mmCIF file of C-alpha atoms in Angstrom:
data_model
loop_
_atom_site.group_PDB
_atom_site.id
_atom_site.type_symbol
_atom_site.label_atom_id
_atom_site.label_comp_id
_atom_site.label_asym_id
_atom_site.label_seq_id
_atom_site.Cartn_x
_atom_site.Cartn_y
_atom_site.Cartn_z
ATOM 1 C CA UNK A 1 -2.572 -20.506 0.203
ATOM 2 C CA UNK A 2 -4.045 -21.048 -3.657
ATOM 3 C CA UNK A 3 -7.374 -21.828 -1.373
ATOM 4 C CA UNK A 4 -8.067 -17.947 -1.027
ATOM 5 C CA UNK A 5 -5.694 -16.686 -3.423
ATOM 6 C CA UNK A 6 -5.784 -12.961 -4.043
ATOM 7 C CA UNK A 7 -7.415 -12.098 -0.636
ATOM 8 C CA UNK A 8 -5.683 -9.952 2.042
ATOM 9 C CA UNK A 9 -5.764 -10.609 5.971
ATOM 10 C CA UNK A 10 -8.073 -8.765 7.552
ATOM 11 C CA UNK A 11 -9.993 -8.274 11.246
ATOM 12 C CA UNK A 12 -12.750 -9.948 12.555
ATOM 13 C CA UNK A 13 -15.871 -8.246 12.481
ATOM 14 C CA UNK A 14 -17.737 -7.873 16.255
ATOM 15 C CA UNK A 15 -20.377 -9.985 17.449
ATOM 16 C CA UNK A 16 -23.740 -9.178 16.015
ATOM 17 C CA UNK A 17 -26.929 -10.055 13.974
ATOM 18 C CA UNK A 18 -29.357 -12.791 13.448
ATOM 19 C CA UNK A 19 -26.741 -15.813 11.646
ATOM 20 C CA UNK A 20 -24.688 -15.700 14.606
ATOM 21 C CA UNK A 21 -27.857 -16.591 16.622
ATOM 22 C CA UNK A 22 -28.981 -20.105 14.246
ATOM 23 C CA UNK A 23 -24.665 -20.875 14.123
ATOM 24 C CA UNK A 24 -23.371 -20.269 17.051
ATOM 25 C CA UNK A 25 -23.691 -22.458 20.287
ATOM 26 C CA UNK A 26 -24.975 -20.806 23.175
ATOM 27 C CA UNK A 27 -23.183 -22.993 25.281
ATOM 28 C CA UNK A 28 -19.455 -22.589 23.810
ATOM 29 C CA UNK A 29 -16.976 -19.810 23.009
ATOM 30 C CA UNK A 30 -14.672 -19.910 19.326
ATOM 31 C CA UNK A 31 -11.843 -18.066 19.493
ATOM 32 C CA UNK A 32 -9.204 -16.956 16.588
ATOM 33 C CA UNK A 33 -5.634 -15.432 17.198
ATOM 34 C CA UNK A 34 -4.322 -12.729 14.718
ATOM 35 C CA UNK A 35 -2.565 -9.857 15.233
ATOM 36 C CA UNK A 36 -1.178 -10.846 18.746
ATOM 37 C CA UNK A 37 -4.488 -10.848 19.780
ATOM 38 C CA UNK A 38 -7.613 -13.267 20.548
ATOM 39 C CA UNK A 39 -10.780 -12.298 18.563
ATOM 40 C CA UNK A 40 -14.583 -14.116 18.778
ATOM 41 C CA UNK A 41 -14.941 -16.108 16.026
ATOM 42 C CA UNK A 42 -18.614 -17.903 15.562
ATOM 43 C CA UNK A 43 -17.305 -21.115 14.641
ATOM 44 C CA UNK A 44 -14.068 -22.950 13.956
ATOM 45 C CA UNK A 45 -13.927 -25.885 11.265
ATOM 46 C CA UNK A 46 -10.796 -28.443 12.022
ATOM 47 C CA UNK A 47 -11.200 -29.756 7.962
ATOM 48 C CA UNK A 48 -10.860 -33.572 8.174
ATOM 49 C CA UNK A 49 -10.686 -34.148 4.413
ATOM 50 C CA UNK A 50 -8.282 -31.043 3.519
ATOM 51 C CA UNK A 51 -4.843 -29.691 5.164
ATOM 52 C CA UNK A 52 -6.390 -26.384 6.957
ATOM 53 C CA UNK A 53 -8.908 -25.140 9.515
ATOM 54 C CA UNK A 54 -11.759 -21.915 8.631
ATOM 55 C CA UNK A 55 -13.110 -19.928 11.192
ATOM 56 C CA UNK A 56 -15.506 -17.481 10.463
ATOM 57 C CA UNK A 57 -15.682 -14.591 12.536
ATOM 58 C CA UNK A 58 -19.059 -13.432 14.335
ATOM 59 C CA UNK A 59 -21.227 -11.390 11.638
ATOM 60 C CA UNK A 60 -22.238 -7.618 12.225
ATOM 61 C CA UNK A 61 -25.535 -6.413 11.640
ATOM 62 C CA UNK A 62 -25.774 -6.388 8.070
ATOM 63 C CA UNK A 63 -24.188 -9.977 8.512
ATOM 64 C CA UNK A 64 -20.272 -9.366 7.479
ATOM 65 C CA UNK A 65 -18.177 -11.507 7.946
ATOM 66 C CA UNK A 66 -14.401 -12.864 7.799
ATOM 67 C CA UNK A 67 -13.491 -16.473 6.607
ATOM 68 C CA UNK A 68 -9.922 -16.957 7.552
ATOM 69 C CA UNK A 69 -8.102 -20.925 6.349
ATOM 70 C CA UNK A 70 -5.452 -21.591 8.526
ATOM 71 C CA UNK A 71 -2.732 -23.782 7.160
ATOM 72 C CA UNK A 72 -2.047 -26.971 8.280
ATOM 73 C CA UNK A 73 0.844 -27.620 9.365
ATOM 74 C CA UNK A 74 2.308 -23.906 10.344
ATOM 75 C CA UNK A 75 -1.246 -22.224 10.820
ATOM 76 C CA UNK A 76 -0.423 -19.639 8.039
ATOM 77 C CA UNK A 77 -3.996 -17.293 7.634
ATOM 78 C CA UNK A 78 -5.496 -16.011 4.296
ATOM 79 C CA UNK A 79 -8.972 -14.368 4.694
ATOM 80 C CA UNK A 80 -12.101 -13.436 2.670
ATOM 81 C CA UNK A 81 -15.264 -11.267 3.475
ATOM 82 C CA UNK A 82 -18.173 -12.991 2.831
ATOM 83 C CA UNK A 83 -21.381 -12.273 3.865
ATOM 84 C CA UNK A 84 -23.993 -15.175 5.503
ATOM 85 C CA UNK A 85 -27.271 -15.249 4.265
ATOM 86 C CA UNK A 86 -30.245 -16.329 5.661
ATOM 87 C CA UNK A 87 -30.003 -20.724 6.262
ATOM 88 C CA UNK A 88 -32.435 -23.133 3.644
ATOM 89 C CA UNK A 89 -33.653 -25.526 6.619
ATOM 90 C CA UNK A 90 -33.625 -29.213 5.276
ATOM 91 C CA UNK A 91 -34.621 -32.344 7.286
ATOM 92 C CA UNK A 92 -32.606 -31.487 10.566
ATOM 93 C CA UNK A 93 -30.381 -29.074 8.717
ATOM 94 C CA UNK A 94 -29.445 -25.981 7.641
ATOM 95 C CA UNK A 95 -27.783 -24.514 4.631
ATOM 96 C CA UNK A 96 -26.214 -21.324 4.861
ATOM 97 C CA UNK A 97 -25.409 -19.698 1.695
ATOM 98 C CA UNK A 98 -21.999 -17.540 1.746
ATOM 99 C CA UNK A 99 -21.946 -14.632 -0.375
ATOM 100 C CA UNK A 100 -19.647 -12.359 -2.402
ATOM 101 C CA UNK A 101 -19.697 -8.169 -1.331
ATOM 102 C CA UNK A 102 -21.990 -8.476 -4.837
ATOM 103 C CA UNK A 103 -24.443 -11.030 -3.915
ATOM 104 C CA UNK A 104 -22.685 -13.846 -5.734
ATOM 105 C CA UNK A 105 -23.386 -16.840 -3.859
ATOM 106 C CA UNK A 106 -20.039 -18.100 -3.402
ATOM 107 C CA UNK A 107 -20.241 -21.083 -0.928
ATOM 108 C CA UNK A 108 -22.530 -22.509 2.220
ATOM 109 C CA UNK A 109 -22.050 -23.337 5.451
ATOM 110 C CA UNK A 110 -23.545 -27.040 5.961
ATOM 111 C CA UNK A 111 -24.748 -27.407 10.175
ATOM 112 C CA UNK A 112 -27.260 -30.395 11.760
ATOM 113 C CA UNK A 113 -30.224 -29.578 13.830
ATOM 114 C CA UNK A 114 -28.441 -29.865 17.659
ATOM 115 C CA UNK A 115 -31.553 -31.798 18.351
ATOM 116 C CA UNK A 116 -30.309 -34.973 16.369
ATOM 117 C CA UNK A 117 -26.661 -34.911 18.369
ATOM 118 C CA UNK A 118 -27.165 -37.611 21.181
ATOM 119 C CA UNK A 119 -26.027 -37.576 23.566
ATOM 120 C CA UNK A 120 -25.750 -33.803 22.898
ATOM 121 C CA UNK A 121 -23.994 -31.009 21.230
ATOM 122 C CA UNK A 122 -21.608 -28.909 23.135
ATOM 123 C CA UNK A 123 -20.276 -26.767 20.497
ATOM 124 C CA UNK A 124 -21.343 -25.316 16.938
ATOM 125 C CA UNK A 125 -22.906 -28.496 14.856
ATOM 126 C CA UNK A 126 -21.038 -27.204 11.599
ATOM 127 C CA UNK A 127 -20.339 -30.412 9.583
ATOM 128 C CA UNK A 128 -19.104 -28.974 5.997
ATOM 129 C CA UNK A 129 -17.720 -25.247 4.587
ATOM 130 C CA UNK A 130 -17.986 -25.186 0.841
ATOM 131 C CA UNK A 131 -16.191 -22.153 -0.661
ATOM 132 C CA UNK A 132 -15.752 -21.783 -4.335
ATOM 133 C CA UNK A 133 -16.967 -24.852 -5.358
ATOM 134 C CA UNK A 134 -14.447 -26.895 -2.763
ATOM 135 C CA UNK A 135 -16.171 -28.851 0.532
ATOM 136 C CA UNK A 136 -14.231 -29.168 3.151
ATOM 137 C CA UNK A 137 -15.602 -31.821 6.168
ATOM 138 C CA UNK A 138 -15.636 -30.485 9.905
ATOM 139 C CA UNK A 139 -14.107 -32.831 12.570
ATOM 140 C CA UNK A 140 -16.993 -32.868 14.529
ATOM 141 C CA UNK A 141 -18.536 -34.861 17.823
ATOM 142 C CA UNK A 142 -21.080 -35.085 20.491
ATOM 143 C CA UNK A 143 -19.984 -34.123 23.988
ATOM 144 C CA UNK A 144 -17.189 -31.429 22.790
ATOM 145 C CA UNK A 145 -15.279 -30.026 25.392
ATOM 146 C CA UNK A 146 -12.124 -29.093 23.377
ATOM 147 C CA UNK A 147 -11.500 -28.381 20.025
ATOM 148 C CA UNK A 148 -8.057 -26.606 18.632
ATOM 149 C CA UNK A 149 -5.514 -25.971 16.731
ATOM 150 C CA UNK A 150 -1.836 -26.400 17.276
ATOM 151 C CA UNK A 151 0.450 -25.546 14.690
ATOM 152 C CA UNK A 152 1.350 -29.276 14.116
ATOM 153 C CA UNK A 153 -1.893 -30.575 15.215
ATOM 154 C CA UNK A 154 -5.658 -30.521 16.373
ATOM 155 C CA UNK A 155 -6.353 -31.702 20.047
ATOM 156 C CA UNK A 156 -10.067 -33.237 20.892
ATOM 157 C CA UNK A 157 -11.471 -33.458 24.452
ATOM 158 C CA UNK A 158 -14.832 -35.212 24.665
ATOM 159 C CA UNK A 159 -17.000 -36.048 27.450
ATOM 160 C CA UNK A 160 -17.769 -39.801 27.711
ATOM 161 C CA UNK A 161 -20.269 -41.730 29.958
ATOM 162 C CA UNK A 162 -17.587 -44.383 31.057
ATOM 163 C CA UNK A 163 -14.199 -43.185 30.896
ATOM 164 C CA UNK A 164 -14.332 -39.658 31.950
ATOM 165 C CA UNK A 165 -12.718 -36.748 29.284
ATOM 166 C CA UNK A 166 -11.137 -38.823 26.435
ATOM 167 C CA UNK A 167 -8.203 -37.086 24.501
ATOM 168 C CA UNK A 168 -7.320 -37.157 20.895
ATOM 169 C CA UNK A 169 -4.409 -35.798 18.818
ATOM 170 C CA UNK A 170 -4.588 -35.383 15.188
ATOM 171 C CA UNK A 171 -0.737 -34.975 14.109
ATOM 172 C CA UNK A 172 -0.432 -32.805 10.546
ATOM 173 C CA UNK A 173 2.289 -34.978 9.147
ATOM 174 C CA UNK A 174 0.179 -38.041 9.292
ATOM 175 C CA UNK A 175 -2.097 -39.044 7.053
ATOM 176 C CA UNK A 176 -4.802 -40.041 9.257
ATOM 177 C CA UNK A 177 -8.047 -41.709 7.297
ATOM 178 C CA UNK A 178 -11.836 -40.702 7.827
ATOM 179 C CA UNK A 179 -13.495 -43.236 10.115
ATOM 180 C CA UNK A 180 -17.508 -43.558 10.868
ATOM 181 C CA UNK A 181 -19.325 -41.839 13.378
ATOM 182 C CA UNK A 182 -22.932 -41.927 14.967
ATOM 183 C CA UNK A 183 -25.048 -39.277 15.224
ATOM 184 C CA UNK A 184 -23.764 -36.933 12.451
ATOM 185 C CA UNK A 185 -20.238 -36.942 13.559
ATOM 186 C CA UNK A 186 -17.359 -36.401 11.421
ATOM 187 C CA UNK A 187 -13.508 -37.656 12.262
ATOM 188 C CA UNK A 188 -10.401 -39.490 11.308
ATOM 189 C CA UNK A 189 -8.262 -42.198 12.833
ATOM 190 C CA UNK A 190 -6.874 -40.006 15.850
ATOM 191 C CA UNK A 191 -2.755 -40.286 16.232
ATOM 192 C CA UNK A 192 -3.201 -40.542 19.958
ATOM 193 C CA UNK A 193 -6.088 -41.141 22.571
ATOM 194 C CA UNK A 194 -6.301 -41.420 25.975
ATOM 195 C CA UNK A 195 -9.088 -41.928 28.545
ATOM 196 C CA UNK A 196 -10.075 -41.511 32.021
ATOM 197 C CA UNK A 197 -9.299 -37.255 31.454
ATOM 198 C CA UNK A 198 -9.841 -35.364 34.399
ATOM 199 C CA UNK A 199 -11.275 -31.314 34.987
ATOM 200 C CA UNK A 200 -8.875 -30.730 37.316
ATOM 201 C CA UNK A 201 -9.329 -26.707 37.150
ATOM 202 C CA UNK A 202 -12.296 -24.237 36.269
ATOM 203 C CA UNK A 203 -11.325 -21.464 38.205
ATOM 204 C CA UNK A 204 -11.384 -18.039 36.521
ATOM 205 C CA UNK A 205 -13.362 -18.925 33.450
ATOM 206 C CA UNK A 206 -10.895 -21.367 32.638
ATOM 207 C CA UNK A 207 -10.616 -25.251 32.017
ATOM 208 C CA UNK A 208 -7.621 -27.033 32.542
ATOM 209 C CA UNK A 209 -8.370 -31.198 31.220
ATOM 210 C CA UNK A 210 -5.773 -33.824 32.325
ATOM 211 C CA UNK A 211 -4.550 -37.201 30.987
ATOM 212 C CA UNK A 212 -1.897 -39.659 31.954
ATOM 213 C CA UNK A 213 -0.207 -41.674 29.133
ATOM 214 C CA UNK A 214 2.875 -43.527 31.327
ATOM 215 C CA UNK A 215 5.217 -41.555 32.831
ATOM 216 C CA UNK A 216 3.595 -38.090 30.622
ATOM 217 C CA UNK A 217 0.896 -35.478 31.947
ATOM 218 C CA UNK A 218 -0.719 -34.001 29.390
ATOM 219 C CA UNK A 219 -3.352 -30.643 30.152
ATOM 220 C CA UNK A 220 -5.594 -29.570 27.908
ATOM 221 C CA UNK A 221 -6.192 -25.705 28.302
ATOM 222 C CA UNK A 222 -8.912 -23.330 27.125
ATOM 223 C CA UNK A 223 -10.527 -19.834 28.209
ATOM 224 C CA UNK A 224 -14.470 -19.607 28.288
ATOM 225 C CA UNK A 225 -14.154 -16.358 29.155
ATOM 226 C CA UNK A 226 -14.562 -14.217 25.321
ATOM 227 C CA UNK A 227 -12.502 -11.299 27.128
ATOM 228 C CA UNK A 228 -9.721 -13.700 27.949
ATOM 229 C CA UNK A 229 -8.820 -16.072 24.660
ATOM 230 C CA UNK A 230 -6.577 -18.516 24.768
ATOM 231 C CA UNK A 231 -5.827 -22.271 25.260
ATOM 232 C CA UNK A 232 -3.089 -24.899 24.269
ATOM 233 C CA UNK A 233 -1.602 -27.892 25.254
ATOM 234 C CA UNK A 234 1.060 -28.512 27.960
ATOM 235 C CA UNK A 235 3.353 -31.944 28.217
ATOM 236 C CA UNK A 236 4.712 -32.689 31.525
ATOM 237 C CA UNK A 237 6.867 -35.589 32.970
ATOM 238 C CA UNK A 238 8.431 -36.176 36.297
ATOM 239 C CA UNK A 239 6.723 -32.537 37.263
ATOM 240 C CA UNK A 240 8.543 -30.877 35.020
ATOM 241 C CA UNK A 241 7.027 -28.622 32.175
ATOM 242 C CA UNK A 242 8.468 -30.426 28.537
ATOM 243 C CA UNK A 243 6.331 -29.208 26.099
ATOM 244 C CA UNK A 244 3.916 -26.075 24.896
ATOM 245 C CA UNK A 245 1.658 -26.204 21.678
ATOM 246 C CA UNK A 246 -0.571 -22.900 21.754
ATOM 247 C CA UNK A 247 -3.765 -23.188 19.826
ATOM 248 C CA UNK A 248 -3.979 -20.900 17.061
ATOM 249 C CA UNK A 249 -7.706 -21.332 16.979
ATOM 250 C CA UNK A 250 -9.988 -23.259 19.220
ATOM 251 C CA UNK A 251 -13.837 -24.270 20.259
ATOM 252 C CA UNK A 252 -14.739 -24.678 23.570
ATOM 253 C CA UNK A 253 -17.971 -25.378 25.607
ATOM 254 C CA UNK A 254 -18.737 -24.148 28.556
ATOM 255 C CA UNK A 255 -20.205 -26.531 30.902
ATOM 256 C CA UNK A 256 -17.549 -28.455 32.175
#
Protein backbone atom coordinates (compact mmCIF):
# COMPACT_ATOMS: atom_id res chain seq x y z
CA UNK A 1 0.00 0.00 0.00
CA UNK A 2 2.40 3.05 -1.53
CA UNK A 3 -0.21 5.15 0.86
CA UNK A 4 1.96 4.25 4.05
CA UNK A 5 4.85 2.83 2.44
CA UNK A 6 7.71 1.88 4.72
CA UNK A 7 5.51 1.52 7.88
CA UNK A 8 5.07 -1.80 9.77
CA UNK A 9 1.67 -3.16 11.34
CA UNK A 10 1.40 -2.52 14.62
CA UNK A 11 -1.29 -2.63 17.83
CA UNK A 12 -3.67 -0.29 18.82
CA UNK A 13 -2.87 1.77 21.60
CA UNK A 14 -5.69 1.62 24.74
CA UNK A 15 -8.26 4.06 25.31
CA UNK A 16 -7.03 7.21 26.92
CA UNK A 17 -6.42 11.05 27.00
CA UNK A 18 -8.07 14.25 26.16
CA UNK A 19 -8.36 13.85 21.80
CA UNK A 20 -10.29 10.85 22.28
CA UNK A 21 -12.75 12.96 24.37
CA UNK A 22 -13.35 16.12 21.37
CA UNK A 23 -13.26 12.81 18.49
CA UNK A 24 -14.93 10.29 19.69
CA UNK A 25 -18.83 9.95 19.99
CA UNK A 26 -20.09 9.24 23.25
CA UNK A 27 -22.89 7.60 21.87
CA UNK A 28 -21.09 4.96 19.42
CA UNK A 29 -18.41 2.25 19.60
CA UNK A 30 -15.43 1.90 16.45
CA UNK A 31 -14.05 -1.18 16.29
CA UNK A 32 -10.84 -2.55 14.18
CA UNK A 33 -9.91 -6.33 13.63
CA UNK A 34 -6.14 -7.32 13.53
CA UNK A 35 -4.48 -10.00 14.81
CA UNK A 36 -7.61 -12.30 15.16
CA UNK A 37 -8.77 -9.96 17.44
CA UNK A 38 -11.27 -6.82 17.84
CA UNK A 39 -9.50 -3.66 19.19
CA UNK A 40 -11.27 0.06 20.08
CA UNK A 41 -10.52 2.21 17.53
CA UNK A 42 -11.74 6.10 18.02
CA UNK A 43 -12.97 6.50 14.68
CA UNK A 44 -13.27 4.70 11.36
CA UNK A 45 -13.12 6.73 7.93
CA UNK A 46 -14.98 4.66 4.90
CA UNK A 47 -12.81 7.16 2.18
CA UNK A 48 -15.40 8.10 -0.49
CA UNK A 49 -12.91 9.74 -2.87
CA UNK A 50 -9.96 7.03 -2.48
CA UNK A 51 -9.93 2.98 -2.56
CA UNK A 52 -9.33 2.39 1.42
CA UNK A 53 -10.74 3.00 4.89
CA UNK A 54 -8.32 4.65 8.16
CA UNK A 55 -9.12 4.02 11.52
CA UNK A 56 -7.27 5.50 14.10
CA UNK A 57 -6.99 3.78 17.20
CA UNK A 58 -7.98 5.45 20.69
CA UNK A 59 -4.87 7.70 21.88
CA UNK A 60 -2.99 7.01 25.28
CA UNK A 61 -2.15 9.60 27.56
CA UNK A 62 0.54 11.30 25.91
CA UNK A 63 -1.93 11.02 22.85
CA UNK A 64 -0.32 7.96 20.66
CA UNK A 65 -1.81 6.74 18.32
CA UNK A 66 -2.15 4.10 15.32
CA UNK A 67 -3.47 5.08 11.77
CA UNK A 68 -4.09 1.85 10.02
CA UNK A 69 -5.54 2.20 5.74
CA UNK A 70 -7.31 -0.71 4.98
CA UNK A 71 -7.39 -1.66 1.35
CA UNK A 72 -10.21 -1.61 -0.63
CA UNK A 73 -11.12 -4.27 -2.06
CA UNK A 74 -9.30 -7.19 0.18
CA UNK A 75 -8.98 -4.99 3.46
CA UNK A 76 -5.11 -5.40 3.39
CA UNK A 77 -3.70 -3.04 6.68
CA UNK A 78 -0.52 -0.82 6.68
CA UNK A 79 -0.16 1.37 9.84
CA UNK A 80 1.62 4.52 11.13
CA UNK A 81 2.05 6.09 14.69
CA UNK A 82 1.09 9.40 14.74
CA UNK A 83 0.41 11.41 17.45
CA UNK A 84 -3.00 13.91 17.69
CA UNK A 85 -2.48 17.21 18.76
CA UNK A 86 -4.57 19.49 20.31
CA UNK A 87 -7.83 20.55 17.48
CA UNK A 88 -7.69 24.52 15.82
CA UNK A 89 -11.62 25.11 16.33
CA UNK A 90 -12.98 26.93 13.13
CA UNK A 91 -16.63 28.00 12.53
CA UNK A 92 -18.33 24.63 13.69
CA UNK A 93 -15.12 22.71 13.23
CA UNK A 94 -12.20 21.31 14.30
CA UNK A 95 -8.80 20.68 12.90
CA UNK A 96 -6.73 18.16 14.35
CA UNK A 97 -3.20 18.26 13.44
CA UNK A 98 -1.46 14.63 13.13
CA UNK A 99 2.03 14.48 14.01
CA UNK A 100 5.29 12.62 13.32
CA UNK A 101 7.18 10.77 16.74
CA UNK A 102 9.37 14.27 15.99
CA UNK A 103 6.74 16.82 16.02
CA UNK A 104 6.50 17.08 12.25
CA UNK A 105 3.07 17.91 11.52
CA UNK A 106 2.29 15.35 9.12
CA UNK A 107 -1.53 15.50 8.43
CA UNK A 108 -5.08 16.59 10.26
CA UNK A 109 -8.00 15.11 11.07
CA UNK A 110 -10.95 17.43 9.59
CA UNK A 111 -14.51 16.79 12.10
CA UNK A 112 -17.92 19.26 12.20
CA UNK A 113 -19.29 20.60 15.37
CA UNK A 114 -22.16 17.59 16.15
CA UNK A 115 -24.29 20.58 16.83
CA UNK A 116 -24.70 21.46 13.01
CA UNK A 117 -25.76 17.54 12.12
CA UNK A 118 -29.68 17.71 11.96
CA UNK A 119 -31.33 15.74 12.58
CA UNK A 120 -28.36 14.49 14.67
CA UNK A 121 -25.09 12.75 14.80
CA UNK A 122 -24.91 9.22 15.92
CA UNK A 123 -21.38 8.48 15.35
CA UNK A 124 -17.88 10.37 15.11
CA UNK A 125 -18.53 13.65 12.73
CA UNK A 126 -15.03 13.01 10.98
CA UNK A 127 -15.50 14.38 7.41
CA UNK A 128 -11.72 14.35 5.93
CA UNK A 129 -8.09 12.50 7.03
CA UNK A 130 -5.25 14.28 5.33
CA UNK A 131 -1.96 12.36 5.68
CA UNK A 132 1.11 13.41 3.86
CA UNK A 133 -0.24 15.92 1.90
CA UNK A 134 -3.23 13.41 0.47
CA UNK A 135 -7.18 14.15 1.71
CA UNK A 136 -9.14 11.53 1.78
CA UNK A 137 -13.29 12.32 2.21
CA UNK A 138 -15.25 10.32 5.02
CA UNK A 139 -18.61 8.72 3.95
CA UNK A 140 -20.44 10.33 6.44
CA UNK A 141 -24.39 10.93 7.56
CA UNK A 142 -26.84 12.02 10.10
CA UNK A 143 -28.73 9.30 11.93
CA UNK A 144 -25.77 6.53 11.68
CA UNK A 145 -26.61 3.35 12.93
CA UNK A 146 -24.13 1.23 10.87
CA UNK A 147 -21.07 1.87 9.34
CA UNK A 148 -18.48 -1.05 8.02
CA UNK A 149 -16.34 -2.60 6.15
CA UNK A 150 -16.62 -5.77 4.17
CA UNK A 151 -13.85 -6.89 2.24
CA UNK A 152 -15.72 -6.12 -1.07
CA UNK A 153 -17.76 -3.42 0.32
CA UNK A 154 -19.03 -0.76 2.94
CA UNK A 155 -22.64 -1.32 4.35
CA UNK A 156 -24.69 1.97 5.71
CA UNK A 157 -27.69 1.73 8.09
CA UNK A 158 -29.36 5.06 8.79
CA UNK A 159 -32.25 6.00 10.77
CA UNK A 160 -34.96 7.83 8.75
CA UNK A 161 -38.18 9.65 9.90
CA UNK A 162 -40.42 7.85 7.22
CA UNK A 163 -39.14 4.66 6.15
CA UNK A 164 -37.68 3.11 9.15
CA UNK A 165 -33.60 1.88 8.94
CA UNK A 166 -32.61 2.46 5.25
CA UNK A 167 -29.69 0.22 3.90
CA UNK A 168 -26.92 1.02 1.57
CA UNK A 169 -24.14 -1.02 -0.09
CA UNK A 170 -21.15 0.51 -1.54
CA UNK A 171 -19.63 -2.41 -3.85
CA UNK A 172 -15.51 -1.91 -4.32
CA UNK A 173 -15.55 -2.86 -7.95
CA UNK A 174 -17.87 -0.09 -8.85
CA UNK A 175 -17.09 3.11 -9.45
CA UNK A 176 -19.70 4.79 -7.58
CA UNK A 177 -19.67 8.91 -7.98
CA UNK A 178 -19.85 11.52 -5.01
CA UNK A 179 -23.40 12.83 -4.70
CA UNK A 180 -24.63 15.99 -2.41
CA UNK A 181 -25.63 15.87 0.99
CA UNK A 182 -27.29 18.25 3.65
CA UNK A 183 -26.02 19.01 6.71
CA UNK A 184 -22.26 18.29 6.23
CA UNK A 185 -22.70 14.87 4.90
CA UNK A 186 -20.41 13.17 2.67
CA UNK A 187 -21.42 10.01 0.19
CA UNK A 188 -21.53 8.44 -3.20
CA UNK A 189 -24.19 6.93 -5.41
CA UNK A 190 -24.89 3.75 -3.14
CA UNK A 191 -24.90 0.22 -5.33
CA UNK A 192 -27.93 -0.88 -3.39
CA UNK A 193 -30.61 0.65 -0.95
CA UNK A 194 -33.39 -0.51 0.68
CA UNK A 195 -35.97 0.93 3.11
CA UNK A 196 -38.44 0.15 5.66
CA UNK A 197 -35.18 -1.73 7.87
CA UNK A 198 -36.24 -3.17 10.93
CA UNK A 199 -34.24 -3.61 14.74
CA UNK A 200 -35.35 -6.80 15.04
CA UNK A 201 -32.67 -7.74 17.94
CA UNK A 202 -30.75 -5.73 20.75
CA UNK A 203 -30.31 -8.31 23.10
CA UNK A 204 -26.84 -8.73 24.62
CA UNK A 205 -25.32 -5.48 23.53
CA UNK A 206 -26.00 -6.36 20.14
CA UNK A 207 -28.00 -5.00 17.03
CA UNK A 208 -29.21 -7.12 14.49
CA UNK A 209 -30.99 -4.50 11.38
CA UNK A 210 -33.22 -6.24 8.77
CA UNK A 211 -34.25 -5.54 5.14
CA UNK A 212 -36.27 -7.33 2.54
CA UNK A 213 -35.25 -6.86 -1.15
CA UNK A 214 -37.75 -9.74 -2.94
CA UNK A 215 -37.35 -13.01 -2.09
CA UNK A 216 -33.62 -11.92 0.02
CA UNK A 217 -33.25 -11.11 3.91
CA UNK A 218 -30.54 -9.19 4.49
CA UNK A 219 -29.25 -8.45 8.56
CA UNK A 220 -27.12 -6.00 9.35
CA UNK A 221 -24.99 -6.99 12.50
CA UNK A 222 -22.88 -5.03 14.98
CA UNK A 223 -21.62 -5.34 18.76
CA UNK A 224 -21.98 -2.14 21.06
CA UNK A 225 -20.50 -3.89 23.54
CA UNK A 226 -16.27 -2.67 23.29
CA UNK A 227 -15.52 -6.17 25.09
CA UNK A 228 -17.37 -8.02 22.39
CA UNK A 229 -16.32 -6.57 18.64
CA UNK A 230 -17.72 -7.66 15.83
CA UNK A 231 -20.43 -7.20 13.12
CA UNK A 232 -21.07 -8.18 9.38
CA UNK A 233 -23.58 -8.81 7.04
CA UNK A 234 -25.72 -11.97 6.56
CA UNK A 235 -27.87 -12.82 3.13
CA UNK A 236 -30.69 -15.09 3.57
CA UNK A 237 -33.41 -16.51 1.17
CA UNK A 238 -36.13 -19.02 1.61
CA UNK A 239 -34.70 -19.25 5.48
CA UNK A 240 -31.73 -20.40 4.52
CA UNK A 241 -28.30 -18.71 5.43
CA UNK A 242 -26.55 -17.77 1.61
CA UNK A 243 -24.16 -15.37 2.35
CA UNK A 244 -21.51 -13.91 5.16
CA UNK A 245 -19.42 -10.62 4.66
CA UNK A 246 -17.60 -9.92 8.14
CA UNK A 247 -16.69 -6.33 8.67
CA UNK A 248 -13.15 -5.78 8.95
CA UNK A 249 -13.79 -2.46 10.60
CA UNK A 250 -16.98 -0.83 11.62
CA UNK A 251 -18.86 2.31 13.50
CA UNK A 252 -21.72 1.82 15.37
CA UNK A 253 -24.08 3.91 17.64
CA UNK A 254 -25.60 2.89 20.36
CA UNK A 255 -29.08 3.96 20.70
CA UNK A 256 -30.98 1.86 18.61
Amino acid sequence: MRWLAGVTVAGLAGLAGPAAAQLDQPGSISMLRGGGTWQPALFVCDGIDRDRVLVVSAPDARRRAMLTALAKPGLATASAPVRIGEGDAGMSQVYFPLLAADGRAVGNIHTVSPGVVNPGATTPTVTSVTYRDDTMNCRFAPQTRVLGATLKRSVQVTATPRTGYRYRSYDYDTNLPRIAQDFGGRDTRASLTMDNGRLVDQRGGRRVYEFRNGGFVYRVFASVDVAKGGGGVQVWQSGRLIQTEPFGAYTAAIAP
